[in-house]
GROMACS .gro file of C-alpha atoms in nm:
model
  488
    1MET     CA    1   2.721   0.851  -1.853
    2ILE     CA    2   2.585   0.866  -2.209
    3ARG     CA    3   2.681   0.501  -2.261
    4PHE     CA    4   2.510   0.406  -1.933
    5LYS     CA    5   2.190   0.585  -2.034
    6ARG     CA    6   2.197   0.413  -2.372
    7VAL     CA    7   2.238   0.071  -2.211
    8LEU     CA    8   1.961   0.150  -1.964
    9PHE     CA    9   1.733   0.259  -2.248
   10ILE     CA   10   1.801  -0.065  -2.436
   11VAL     CA   11   1.730  -0.275  -2.126
   12LEU     CA   12   1.403  -0.090  -2.063
   13LEU     CA   13   1.307  -0.119  -2.429
   14LEU     CA   14   1.371  -0.492  -2.431
   15GLY     CA   15   1.170  -0.524  -2.112
   16CYS     CA   16   0.878  -0.338  -2.265
   17LEU     CA   17   0.901  -0.550  -2.578
   18GLY     CA   18   0.896  -0.859  -2.356
   19VAL     CA   19   0.581  -0.739  -2.182
   20GLN     CA   20   0.424  -0.648  -2.516
   21SER     CA   21   0.522  -0.988  -2.654
   22PHE     CA   22   0.357  -1.162  -2.359
   23PHE     CA   23   0.032  -0.971  -2.398
   24SER     CA   24   0.042  -1.016  -2.774
   25LYS     CA   25   0.070  -1.393  -2.725
   26ALA     CA   26  -0.189  -1.379  -2.447
   27ALA     CA   27  -0.435  -1.204  -2.675
   28ALA     CA   28  -0.401  -1.486  -2.928
   29ALA     CA   29  -0.373  -1.776  -2.681
   30GLU     CA   30  -0.664  -1.989  -2.566
   31ILE     CA   31  -0.730  -2.188  -2.249
   32THR     CA   32  -0.804  -2.543  -2.368
   33ILE     CA   33  -0.990  -2.681  -2.063
   34ARG     CA   34  -1.281  -2.451  -1.986
   35GLY     CA   35  -1.584  -2.475  -1.762
   36TYR     CA   36  -1.701  -2.429  -1.407
   37TYR     CA   37  -1.684  -2.583  -1.060
   38PHE     CA   38  -2.016  -2.641  -0.880
   39THR     CA   39  -2.078  -2.772  -0.529
   40PHE     CA   40  -2.379  -2.969  -0.645
   41SER     CA   41  -2.466  -3.093  -0.296
   42ARG     CA   42  -2.511  -2.734  -0.173
   43MET     CA   43  -2.765  -2.656  -0.446
   44PRO     CA   44  -3.059  -2.867  -0.321
   45THR     CA   45  -3.341  -2.677  -0.489
   46PHE     CA   46  -3.228  -2.721  -0.851
   47SER     CA   47  -3.414  -2.987  -1.049
   48PHE     CA   48  -3.297  -3.188  -1.350
   49GLU     CA   49  -3.470  -2.940  -1.581
   50THR     CA   50  -3.294  -2.649  -1.410
   51TRP     CA   51  -2.958  -2.825  -1.440
   52LYS     CA   52  -3.017  -2.884  -1.810
   53THR     CA   53  -3.052  -2.508  -1.860
   54ILE     CA   54  -2.730  -2.461  -1.660
   55VAL     CA   55  -2.551  -2.705  -1.893
   56ASP     CA   56  -2.693  -2.516  -2.191
   57GLY     CA   57  -2.534  -2.201  -2.048
   58ILE     CA   58  -2.197  -2.372  -2.007
   59HIS     CA   59  -2.217  -2.483  -2.369
   60HIS     CA   60  -2.298  -2.125  -2.470
   61ASP     CA   61  -1.990  -2.012  -2.275
   62ARG     CA   62  -1.788  -2.261  -2.484
   63GLY     CA   63  -1.712  -2.475  -2.182
   64ASN     CA   64  -1.599  -2.834  -2.219
   65MET     CA   65  -1.572  -2.949  -1.858
   66VAL     CA   66  -1.782  -2.941  -1.541
   67LEU     CA   67  -1.648  -3.022  -1.196
   68LEU     CA   68  -1.958  -3.149  -1.016
   69TRP     CA   69  -1.865  -3.165  -0.648
   70ILE     CA   70  -2.122  -3.417  -0.529
   71GLY     CA   71  -2.020  -3.547  -0.186
   72GLY     CA   72  -2.340  -3.568   0.022
   73GLY     CA   73  -2.550  -3.517  -0.288
   74PHE     CA   74  -2.623  -3.874  -0.396
   75ARG     CA   75  -2.827  -4.141  -0.220
   76SER     CA   76  -2.553  -4.378  -0.104
   77ARG     CA   77  -2.700  -4.719  -0.020
   78LYS     CA   78  -2.404  -4.828   0.193
   79PHE     CA   79  -2.376  -4.508   0.393
   80PRO     CA   80  -2.712  -4.327   0.421
   81ILE     CA   81  -2.570  -4.115   0.700
   82THR     CA   82  -2.376  -3.926   0.431
   83TRP     CA   83  -2.692  -3.773   0.284
   84GLU     CA   84  -2.954  -3.772   0.560
   85TYR     CA   85  -2.875  -3.408   0.641
   86ASN     CA   86  -2.959  -3.317   0.279
   87ARG     CA   87  -3.302  -3.476   0.233
   88GLU     CA   88  -3.450  -3.176   0.052
   89HIS     CA   89  -3.199  -3.216  -0.232
   90ARG     CA   90  -3.377  -3.286  -0.560
   91ASN     CA   91  -3.120  -3.547  -0.666
   92LEU     CA   92  -3.179  -3.737  -0.342
   93GLN     CA   93  -3.553  -3.737  -0.402
   94LYS     CA   94  -3.512  -3.861  -0.758
   95ASP     CA   95  -3.163  -3.940  -0.888
   96PHE     CA   96  -3.104  -3.755  -1.216
   97VAL     CA   97  -2.727  -3.704  -1.229
   98ARG     CA   98  -2.661  -3.997  -1.463
   99ASP     CA   99  -2.905  -3.843  -1.712
  100LEU     CA  100  -2.748  -3.502  -1.654
  101ILE     CA  101  -2.404  -3.641  -1.743
  102ASP     CA  102  -2.547  -3.786  -2.063
  103TYR     CA  103  -2.703  -3.450  -2.143
  104ALA     CA  104  -2.370  -3.274  -2.086
  105HIS     CA  105  -2.201  -3.525  -2.316
  106SER     CA  106  -2.451  -3.437  -2.588
  107LYS     CA  107  -2.318  -3.081  -2.562
  108GLY     CA  108  -1.952  -3.187  -2.578
  109ILE     CA  109  -1.896  -3.132  -2.204
  110LYS     CA  110  -1.708  -3.374  -1.979
  111VAL     CA  111  -1.826  -3.418  -1.621
  112LEU     CA  112  -1.601  -3.510  -1.327
  113MET     CA  113  -1.748  -3.615  -0.994
  114GLY     CA  114  -1.593  -3.442  -0.693
  115LEU     CA  115  -1.542  -3.510  -0.323
  116THR     CA  116  -1.291  -3.447  -0.046
  117PRO     CA  117  -1.107  -3.735   0.120
  118PHE     CA  118  -1.172  -3.763   0.494
  119SER     CA  119  -1.367  -3.437   0.525
  120TYR     CA  120  -1.634  -3.203   0.392
  121ASP     CA  121  -1.987  -3.278   0.273
  122GLY     CA  122  -2.120  -3.628   0.322
  123VAL     CA  123  -1.785  -3.767   0.431
  124ASN     CA  124  -1.776  -3.561   0.751
  125GLN     CA  125  -2.102  -3.721   0.867
  126TYR     CA  126  -1.945  -4.065   0.911
  127PRO     CA  127  -1.769  -3.972   1.241
  128LEU     CA  128  -2.110  -3.889   1.388
  129ARG     CA  129  -2.160  -4.266   1.398
  130TYR     CA  130  -1.795  -4.354   1.464
  131PRO     CA  131  -1.654  -4.072   1.679
  132GLU     CA  132  -1.326  -4.261   1.722
  133LEU     CA  133  -1.249  -4.162   1.360
  134LYS     CA  134  -1.236  -3.789   1.437
  135ALA     CA  135  -0.916  -3.611   1.340
  136ILE     CA  136  -0.687  -3.454   1.599
  137GLN     CA  137  -0.597  -3.086   1.599
  138ALA     CA  138  -0.240  -2.956   1.623
  139ASN     CA  139  -0.307  -2.874   1.991
  140GLY     CA  140  -0.385  -3.238   2.062
  141ARG     CA  141  -0.761  -3.192   2.094
  142LEU     CA  142  -1.029  -3.357   1.884
  143VAL     CA  143  -1.146  -3.151   1.588
  144GLY     CA  144  -1.461  -2.951   1.638
  145LEU     CA  145  -1.780  -2.937   1.436
  146SER     CA  146  -1.720  -2.750   1.110
  147GLY     CA  147  -1.797  -2.740   0.741
  148ILE     CA  148  -2.018  -2.561   0.489
  149HIS     CA  149  -2.389  -2.654   0.483
  150CYS     CA  150  -2.292  -3.008   0.589
  151TRP     CA  151  -2.138  -2.963   0.933
  152GLY     CA  152  -1.949  -3.259   1.075
  153TYR     CA  153  -1.599  -3.378   1.163
  154ALA     CA  154  -1.282  -3.429   0.962
  155MET     CA  155  -1.151  -3.786   0.984
  156ASN     CA  156  -0.821  -3.945   1.075
  157PRO     CA  157  -0.679  -4.121   0.763
  158SER     CA  158  -0.453  -4.337   0.982
  159ARG     CA  159  -0.760  -4.534   1.090
  160ALA     CA  160  -0.824  -4.844   0.878
  161ARG     CA  161  -1.202  -4.792   0.903
  162ALA     CA  162  -1.167  -4.437   0.766
  163GLN     CA  163  -0.961  -4.559   0.469
  164GLN     CA  164  -1.209  -4.837   0.396
  165PHE     CA  165  -1.503  -4.599   0.419
  166MET     CA  166  -1.346  -4.356   0.170
  167LEU     CA  167  -1.278  -4.635  -0.077
  168GLU     CA  168  -1.625  -4.788  -0.052
  169TYR     CA  169  -1.804  -4.451  -0.065
  170THR     CA  170  -1.606  -4.339  -0.372
  171ARG     CA  171  -1.644  -4.675  -0.547
  172GLU     CA  172  -2.018  -4.652  -0.498
  173LEU     CA  173  -2.020  -4.298  -0.639
  174ILE     CA  174  -1.807  -4.362  -0.946
  175PHE     CA  175  -1.879  -4.727  -1.030
  176ASP     CA  176  -2.236  -4.788  -0.914
  177PHE     CA  177  -2.413  -4.455  -0.943
  178TYR     CA  178  -2.233  -4.260  -1.217
  179PRO     CA  179  -2.016  -4.489  -1.429
  180ASN     CA  180  -2.078  -4.260  -1.727
  181ALA     CA  181  -1.884  -3.978  -1.559
  182ASP     CA  182  -1.553  -3.884  -1.717
  183GLY     CA  183  -1.350  -3.912  -1.399
  184LEU     CA  184  -1.303  -3.789  -1.046
  185MET     CA  185  -1.190  -3.470  -0.874
  186ILE     CA  186  -1.015  -3.549  -0.543
  187GLU     CA  187  -1.019  -3.217  -0.360
  188SER     CA  188  -0.783  -3.213  -0.065
  189SER     CA  189  -0.923  -3.038   0.242
  190ASP     CA  190  -0.846  -2.669   0.295
  191TYR     CA  191  -0.993  -2.641   0.646
  192ALA     CA  192  -0.879  -2.938   0.857
  193ILE     CA  193  -0.625  -3.219   0.860
  194CYS     CA  194  -0.525  -3.468   1.127
  195HIS     CA  195  -0.227  -3.413   1.360
  196CYS     CA  196  -0.238  -3.737   1.562
  197GLU     CA  197   0.085  -3.923   1.639
  198ASP     CA  198   0.037  -4.148   1.337
  199CYS     CA  199  -0.034  -3.859   1.099
  200LYS     CA  200   0.217  -3.612   1.239
  201GLY     CA  201   0.468  -3.536   0.965
  202SER     CA  202   0.302  -3.779   0.724
  203TYR     CA  203  -0.061  -3.671   0.688
  204TYR     CA  204  -0.047  -3.641   0.311
  205GLN     CA  205   0.121  -3.980   0.278
  206LYS     CA  206  -0.179  -4.123   0.463
  207GLU     CA  207  -0.425  -3.939   0.240
  208PHE     CA  208  -0.230  -4.050  -0.067
  209GLN     CA  209  -0.293  -4.414   0.020
  210PHE     CA  210  -0.657  -4.358  -0.069
  211VAL     CA  211  -0.580  -4.135  -0.369
  212LYS     CA  212  -0.346  -4.387  -0.528
  213ARG     CA  213  -0.572  -4.686  -0.464
  214ILE     CA  214  -0.890  -4.532  -0.603
  215SER     CA  215  -0.703  -4.387  -0.902
  216GLU     CA  216  -0.567  -4.728  -0.995
  217GLU     CA  217  -0.913  -4.883  -0.969
  218ILE     CA  218  -1.070  -4.612  -1.185
  219TRP     CA  219  -0.800  -4.636  -1.452
  220GLN     CA  220  -0.834  -5.012  -1.458
  221LYS     CA  221  -1.199  -4.975  -1.556
  222ASN     CA  222  -1.154  -4.664  -1.769
  223PRO     CA  223  -0.795  -4.594  -1.883
  224ARG     CA  224  -0.904  -4.258  -2.028
  225ALA     CA  225  -1.059  -4.129  -1.705
  226THR     CA  226  -0.947  -3.785  -1.588
  227ILE     CA  227  -0.848  -3.773  -1.221
  228LEU     CA  228  -0.771  -3.436  -1.062
  229VAL     CA  229  -0.531  -3.430  -0.768
  230TYR     CA  230  -0.368  -3.163  -0.555
  231PRO     CA  231   0.008  -3.100  -0.545
  232HIS     CA  232   0.017  -3.188  -0.173
  233TYR     CA  233   0.115  -3.548  -0.244
  234PHE     CA  234   0.423  -3.477  -0.454
  235THR     CA  235   0.611  -3.154  -0.382
  236GLY     CA  236   0.754  -3.210  -0.034
  237ARG     CA  237   0.698  -2.839   0.031
  238SER     CA  238   0.498  -2.651   0.292
  239VAL     CA  239   0.121  -2.680   0.244
  240PRO     CA  240  -0.055  -2.340   0.260
  241GLY     CA  241  -0.262  -2.289   0.573
  242PHE     CA  242  -0.147  -2.595   0.769
  243GLU     CA  243   0.226  -2.543   0.838
  244VAL     CA  244   0.304  -2.905   0.751
  245ARG     CA  245   0.506  -3.049   0.466
  246ALA     CA  246   0.355  -3.212   0.163
  247ALA     CA  247   0.438  -3.571   0.078
  248ALA     CA  248   0.699  -3.646  -0.187
  249GLU     CA  249   0.534  -3.940  -0.360
  250ARG     CA  250   0.596  -4.039  -0.720
  251PHE     CA  251   0.378  -3.846  -0.963
  252ASP     CA  252   0.196  -4.040  -1.233
  253PRO     CA  253   0.150  -3.817  -1.543
  254ARG     CA  254  -0.195  -3.965  -1.596
  255TRP     CA  255  -0.312  -3.744  -1.309
  256THR     CA  256  -0.428  -3.390  -1.386
  257LEU     CA  257  -0.296  -3.137  -1.135
  258PHE     CA  258  -0.528  -2.889  -0.966
  259PHE     CA  259  -0.403  -2.553  -0.836
  260THR     CA  260  -0.578  -2.282  -0.632
  261PRO     CA  261  -0.456  -1.942  -0.506
  262HIS     CA  262  -0.547  -2.011  -0.144
  263SER     CA  263  -0.457  -2.372  -0.070
  264ALA     CA  264  -0.266  -2.534  -0.357
  265HIS     CA  265  -0.011  -2.298  -0.507
  266VAL     CA  266   0.135  -2.356  -0.851
  267ASP     CA  267   0.453  -2.566  -0.838
  268LEU     CA  268   0.656  -2.527  -1.157
  269ASP     CA  269   0.877  -2.832  -1.101
  270LEU     CA  270   0.574  -3.056  -1.059
  271LEU     CA  271   0.389  -2.888  -1.343
  272LYS     CA  272   0.664  -2.992  -1.585
  273GLN     CA  273   0.579  -3.356  -1.515
  274ALA     CA  274   0.207  -3.323  -1.588
  275ARG     CA  275   0.032  -3.364  -1.921
  276SER     CA  276  -0.246  -3.134  -1.807
  277ALA     CA  277  -0.337  -2.910  -1.516
  278ILE     CA  278  -0.624  -2.687  -1.407
  279TYR     CA  279  -0.625  -2.354  -1.226
  280TRP     CA  280  -0.921  -2.258  -1.004
  281ASP     CA  281  -1.024  -1.936  -0.833
  282SER     CA  282  -1.342  -1.771  -0.704
  283SER     CA  283  -1.354  -1.472  -0.941
  284PRO     CA  284  -1.681  -1.546  -1.126
  285VAL     CA  285  -1.866  -1.588  -0.794
  286LEU     CA  286  -1.720  -1.309  -0.582
  287LYS     CA  287  -1.551  -1.061  -0.816
  288THR     CA  288  -1.580  -0.879  -1.148
  289PRO     CA  289  -1.442  -0.913  -1.504
  290PRO     CA  290  -1.091  -0.773  -1.434
  291GLU     CA  291  -1.032  -1.048  -1.174
  292ILE     CA  292  -1.160  -1.311  -1.416
  293GLN     CA  293  -0.911  -1.192  -1.676
  294LYS     CA  294  -0.639  -1.209  -1.411
  295GLY     CA  295  -0.730  -1.574  -1.346
  296ALA     CA  296  -0.705  -1.660  -1.715
  297LEU     CA  297  -0.372  -1.477  -1.742
  298THR     CA  298  -0.242  -1.668  -1.439
  299ALA     CA  299  -0.320  -1.997  -1.610
  300LEU     CA  300  -0.151  -1.876  -1.928
  301LYS     CA  301   0.154  -1.743  -1.744
  302PHE     CA  302   0.229  -2.081  -1.588
  303GLY     CA  303   0.139  -2.284  -1.894
  304ILE     CA  304  -0.164  -2.440  -1.724
  305SER     CA  305  -0.398  -2.596  -1.977
  306GLY     CA  306  -0.724  -2.533  -1.790
  307TYR     CA  307  -0.899  -2.253  -1.603
  308VAL     CA  308  -1.208  -2.394  -1.432
  309PRO     CA  309  -1.317  -2.147  -1.162
  310SER     CA  310  -1.604  -2.157  -0.916
  311LEU     CA  311  -1.956  -2.076  -1.028
  312GLU     CA  312  -2.111  -2.199  -0.703
  313ALA     CA  313  -2.461  -2.085  -0.617
  314PHE     CA  314  -2.574  -2.203  -0.274
  315SER     CA  315  -2.948  -2.257  -0.219
  316PHE     CA  316  -2.958  -2.442   0.114
  317VAL     CA  317  -3.112  -2.322   0.439
  318ALA     CA  318  -2.827  -2.234   0.673
  319ALA     CA  319  -2.842  -2.417   1.006
  320GLN     CA  320  -2.503  -2.292   1.127
  321PRO     CA  321  -2.323  -1.954   1.125
  322GLU     CA  322  -2.167  -2.008   0.783
  323GLY     CA  323  -1.834  -1.829   0.751
  324GLY     CA  324  -1.888  -1.695   1.103
  325GLU     CA  325  -2.192  -1.499   0.983
  326SER     CA  326  -2.453  -1.579   1.246
  327PHE     CA  327  -2.723  -1.370   1.075
  328VAL     CA  328  -2.755  -1.628   0.794
  329VAL     CA  329  -2.887  -1.898   1.031
  330GLY     CA  330  -3.239  -2.007   0.940
  331LYS     CA  331  -3.232  -1.832   0.602
  332ARG     CA  332  -3.224  -1.988   0.258
  333GLN     CA  333  -2.916  -1.892   0.064
  334LYS     CA  334  -3.002  -1.687  -0.244
  335PRO     CA  335  -2.744  -1.718  -0.523
  336PHE     CA  336  -2.540  -1.399  -0.566
  337GLY     CA  337  -2.787  -1.205  -0.352
  338PHE     CA  338  -3.065  -1.228  -0.612
  339GLU     CA  339  -3.341  -1.211  -0.351
  340TRP     CA  340  -3.611  -1.176  -0.614
  341MET     CA  341  -3.547  -1.523  -0.758
  342PRO     CA  342  -3.750  -1.837  -0.677
  343ALA     CA  343  -3.525  -2.097  -0.515
  344GLU     CA  344  -3.570  -2.352  -0.793
  345GLU     CA  345  -3.480  -2.129  -1.089
  346ASN     CA  346  -3.148  -2.103  -1.275
  347PRO     CA  347  -2.968  -1.792  -1.142
  348TYR     CA  348  -2.700  -1.792  -1.410
  349GLU     CA  349  -2.918  -1.620  -1.671
  350GLU     CA  350  -2.960  -1.312  -1.453
  351LEU     CA  351  -2.800  -1.003  -1.606
  352LEU     CA  352  -2.536  -0.939  -1.341
  353ILE     CA  353  -2.394  -1.291  -1.344
  354ARG     CA  354  -2.414  -1.300  -1.724
  355VAL     CA  355  -2.156  -1.021  -1.719
  356ASN     CA  356  -1.908  -1.254  -1.548
  357ARG     CA  357  -1.998  -1.547  -1.772
  358ILE     CA  358  -1.933  -1.336  -2.083
  359ALA     CA  359  -1.604  -1.221  -1.929
  360TYR     CA  360  -1.507  -1.581  -1.864
  361ARG     CA  361  -1.592  -1.686  -2.219
  362GLU     CA  362  -1.399  -1.400  -2.378
  363PHE     CA  363  -1.092  -1.413  -2.154
  364THR     CA  364  -1.049  -1.790  -2.175
  365GLN     CA  365  -1.047  -1.759  -2.552
  366ALA     CA  366  -0.802  -1.467  -2.542
  367PRO     CA  367  -0.661  -1.400  -2.192
  368GLY     CA  368  -0.474  -1.090  -2.309
  369LEU     CA  369  -0.779  -0.937  -2.477
  370ASP     CA  370  -0.772  -0.557  -2.453
  371TYR     CA  371  -1.019  -0.459  -2.180
  372GLN     CA  372  -1.182  -0.191  -2.391
  373GLU     CA  373  -1.241  -0.450  -2.661
  374PHE     CA  374  -1.399  -0.674  -2.398
  375GLN     CA  375  -1.630  -0.389  -2.298
  376SER     CA  376  -1.730  -0.345  -2.662
  377ARG     CA  377  -1.809  -0.716  -2.697
  378LEU     CA  378  -2.002  -0.714  -2.370
  379GLY     CA  379  -2.205  -0.415  -2.484
  380ARG     CA  380  -2.290  -0.571  -2.820
  381GLU     CA  381  -2.403  -0.896  -2.657
  382ILE     CA  382  -2.618  -0.732  -2.390
  383PHE     CA  383  -2.757  -0.433  -2.578
  384GLY     CA  384  -2.734  -0.544  -2.942
  385ASN     CA  385  -2.752  -0.265  -3.200
  386SER     CA  386  -2.834  -0.009  -2.930
  387ALA     CA  387  -2.506  -0.068  -2.746
  388SER     CA  388  -2.324   0.238  -2.617
  389HIS     CA  389  -2.015   0.296  -2.409
  390GLU     CA  390  -2.224   0.477  -2.147
  391ALA     CA  391  -2.474   0.193  -2.105
  392THR     CA  392  -2.196  -0.066  -2.079
  393GLU     CA  393  -2.016   0.144  -1.817
  394ASP     CA  394  -2.338   0.175  -1.618
  395LEU     CA  395  -2.391  -0.202  -1.635
  396LEU     CA  396  -2.038  -0.271  -1.512
  397SER     CA  397  -2.076  -0.012  -1.237
  398LEU     CA  398  -2.403  -0.170  -1.122
  399GLN     CA  399  -2.247  -0.516  -1.127
  400ALA     CA  400  -1.941  -0.401  -0.931
  401SER     CA  401  -2.164  -0.243  -0.666
  402PHE     CA  402  -2.386  -0.550  -0.640
  403PHE     CA  403  -2.080  -0.773  -0.589
  404ALA     CA  404  -1.891  -0.531  -0.360
  405ASP     CA  405  -1.758  -0.713  -0.051
  406ARG     CA  406  -1.999  -1.005  -0.087
  407SER     CA  407  -1.903  -1.329   0.084
  408TRP     CA  408  -1.969  -1.693  -0.001
  409PHE     CA  409  -2.274  -1.680   0.228
  410SER     CA  410  -2.414  -1.329   0.210
  411ALA     CA  411  -2.477  -1.068  -0.055
  412SER     CA  412  -2.302  -0.734  -0.072
  413PRO     CA  413  -2.401  -0.497   0.209
  414MET     CA  414  -2.506  -0.268  -0.077
  415VAL     CA  415  -2.803  -0.496  -0.139
  416SER     CA  416  -2.985  -0.468   0.193
  417PRO     CA  417  -2.991  -0.234   0.495
  418ASP     CA  418  -3.076  -0.536   0.713
  419LEU     CA  419  -2.765  -0.715   0.591
  420LEU     CA  420  -2.548  -0.408   0.645
  421GLU     CA  421  -2.687  -0.366   0.997
  422ASP     CA  422  -2.605  -0.730   1.074
  423LYS     CA  423  -2.248  -0.676   0.955
  424LEU     CA  424  -2.218  -0.354   1.157
  425ARG     CA  425  -2.339  -0.543   1.464
  426ALA     CA  426  -2.075  -0.808   1.398
  427GLY     CA  427  -1.805  -0.540   1.363
  428SER     CA  428  -1.709  -0.654   1.015
  429LEU     CA  429  -1.729  -0.322   0.825
  430SER     CA  430  -1.491  -0.026   0.815
  431LEU     CA  431  -1.554   0.347   0.779
  432GLY     CA  432  -1.399   0.327   0.434
  433GLN     CA  433  -1.653   0.068   0.329
  434LEU     CA  434  -1.943   0.278   0.457
  435ARG     CA  435  -1.819   0.579   0.260
  436ASP     CA  436  -1.781   0.363  -0.049
  437TYR     CA  437  -2.135   0.229  -0.013
  438ARG     CA  438  -2.271   0.583   0.026
  439ASP     CA  439  -2.103   0.692  -0.295
  440ARG     CA  440  -2.218   0.380  -0.478
  441LEU     CA  441  -2.577   0.425  -0.362
  442GLU     CA  442  -2.586   0.781  -0.492
  443HIS     CA  443  -2.449   0.664  -0.827
  444LEU     CA  444  -2.703   0.380  -0.850
  445ARG     CA  445  -2.988   0.623  -0.794
  446LYS     CA  446  -2.870   0.821  -1.093
  447ILE     CA  447  -2.849   0.503  -1.301
  448ALA     CA  448  -3.200   0.398  -1.197
  449GLN     CA  449  -3.338   0.738  -1.295
  450LYS     CA  450  -3.150   0.741  -1.627
  451TYR     CA  451  -3.312   0.421  -1.754
  452ALA     CA  452  -3.654   0.456  -1.587
  453ARG     CA  453  -3.836   0.508  -1.919
  454SER     CA  454  -3.616   0.300  -2.149
  455SER     CA  455  -3.785   0.064  -2.392
  456ASP     CA  456  -3.473  -0.151  -2.430
  457PRO     CA  457  -3.504  -0.478  -2.225
  458ALA     CA  458  -3.143  -0.472  -2.099
  459ARG     CA  459  -3.164  -0.108  -1.991
  460ARG     CA  460  -3.498  -0.176  -1.824
  461GLU     CA  461  -3.332  -0.456  -1.630
  462ILE     CA  462  -3.053  -0.222  -1.522
  463HIS     CA  463  -3.320   0.019  -1.400
  464ARG     CA  464  -3.509  -0.257  -1.218
  465ILE     CA  465  -3.203  -0.375  -1.023
  466ALA     CA  466  -3.070  -0.026  -0.946
  467ALA     CA  467  -3.417   0.086  -0.834
  468TRP     CA  468  -3.457  -0.231  -0.625
  469ILE     CA  469  -3.138  -0.147  -0.435
  470SER     CA  470  -3.220   0.224  -0.405
  471THR     CA  471  -3.574   0.164  -0.279
  472SER     CA  472  -3.452  -0.078  -0.014
  473TRP     CA  473  -3.259   0.210   0.148
  474ALA     CA  474  -3.558   0.440   0.189
  475GLY     CA  475  -3.552   0.565   0.548
  476GLU     CA  476  -3.243   0.358   0.630
  477GLU     CA  477  -2.957   0.580   0.510
  478HIS     CA  478  -2.863   0.662   0.868
  479LEU     CA  479  -2.692   0.322   0.873
  480LEU     CA  480  -2.439   0.461   0.626
  481SER     CA  481  -2.360   0.767   0.837
  482ASP     CA  482  -1.996   0.850   0.911
  483PRO     CA  483  -1.941   0.887   1.290
  484LEU     CA  484  -1.628   1.094   1.230
  485ARG     CA  485  -1.833   1.350   1.036
  486SER     CA  486  -2.157   1.343   1.232
  487GLY     CA  487  -2.002   1.336   1.578
  488GLU     CA  488  -2.212   1.036   1.679
   0.00000   0.00000   0.00000
């Protein structure tokens, strides 16, 4: 028994040392490809000058890459139907993206153009003119209207016209409009694929025909171009969300692999063949610093060279029930729920999103950074010489409340009684969430009162936001009542 205990102790000790060794290496490691993913076409109100300030922020965050998803956001001459839905977009009124790429280059930042083959923004408008190109669902029916901002129809890649359209549209984007871009992100669809007789069992082989052809053409003109592709063309394994098998095509190491937690899981066998890869998640947009650190640690764990998460900020007027949220129809999207902001201004300099940007900067430089040390760095950057643990904790608490349960298309229910009432009407909130919001609201009132007379700019901003939330609930707290307690 004594020998067994000794062996067990040694095993546990070695395990702990292994964990410590990982975090020690993680604290010293650095993610080499850093930056953000933007759905440029869904940000119609941002001008060239606004985008320059966004690039300045990326540079400040020590980023070196931008994924500029631009389908539907440039004025295609061959296919005007791809942008007619998006006429208010500033880049469609006066094309500035080529100049923006040059500006990013002056800051040491590479820019990749992004689109989705056979679906999503811009592309999904083409079947409005040629309905015979619509994809087929698994039940044998034609696909329905869907999308984000740009609602249309996914296409059938088995159709020669669909393949030709994708090639010509992408050539126009990368060769005619933005030849100074550093490459292309080919983002495989995560919401619809085709299940027709020709695609059944071979959808990703069909999609790969386009991917391989356009990659070869880009590399012929620019051998150093970076082209991001999904693992769906190479693994032969089940594709998340679609219950179909990936293709098993030959992987060219010139491609950069792109992995996501929801639709393109990390494949270690494939990863070994790649010179570089990027991991994406939604943490900076929807979550808080601990989730951002988790994203950086995930990239480090798998030996992925890049962590380029979403920093999407929608500013379009919703014409459809985005994400099933019918109450957004007819309303302009406000980035991160910052209702006080003019639509044309850069939202990334606002205090609450700066928290996530600082977290991203620090954790991509040292994914295993001790969280208390991160808090200290955050406090020093926001509050300067007047930094205190209490003020930093209050800032993080405010930020966590402001981001609590927010979606891609609506702010946290903590932000607005009207929004909470809409969600209650839709049956999308639980009793646990209502109790949580009640507790958070009480805490925010205390924070607002604490900093009401502060002369420090950062503390005054904390007061302003906490008071803005608190005041919005005046006379509306009945919405947060607990039916199990009140007997209602």
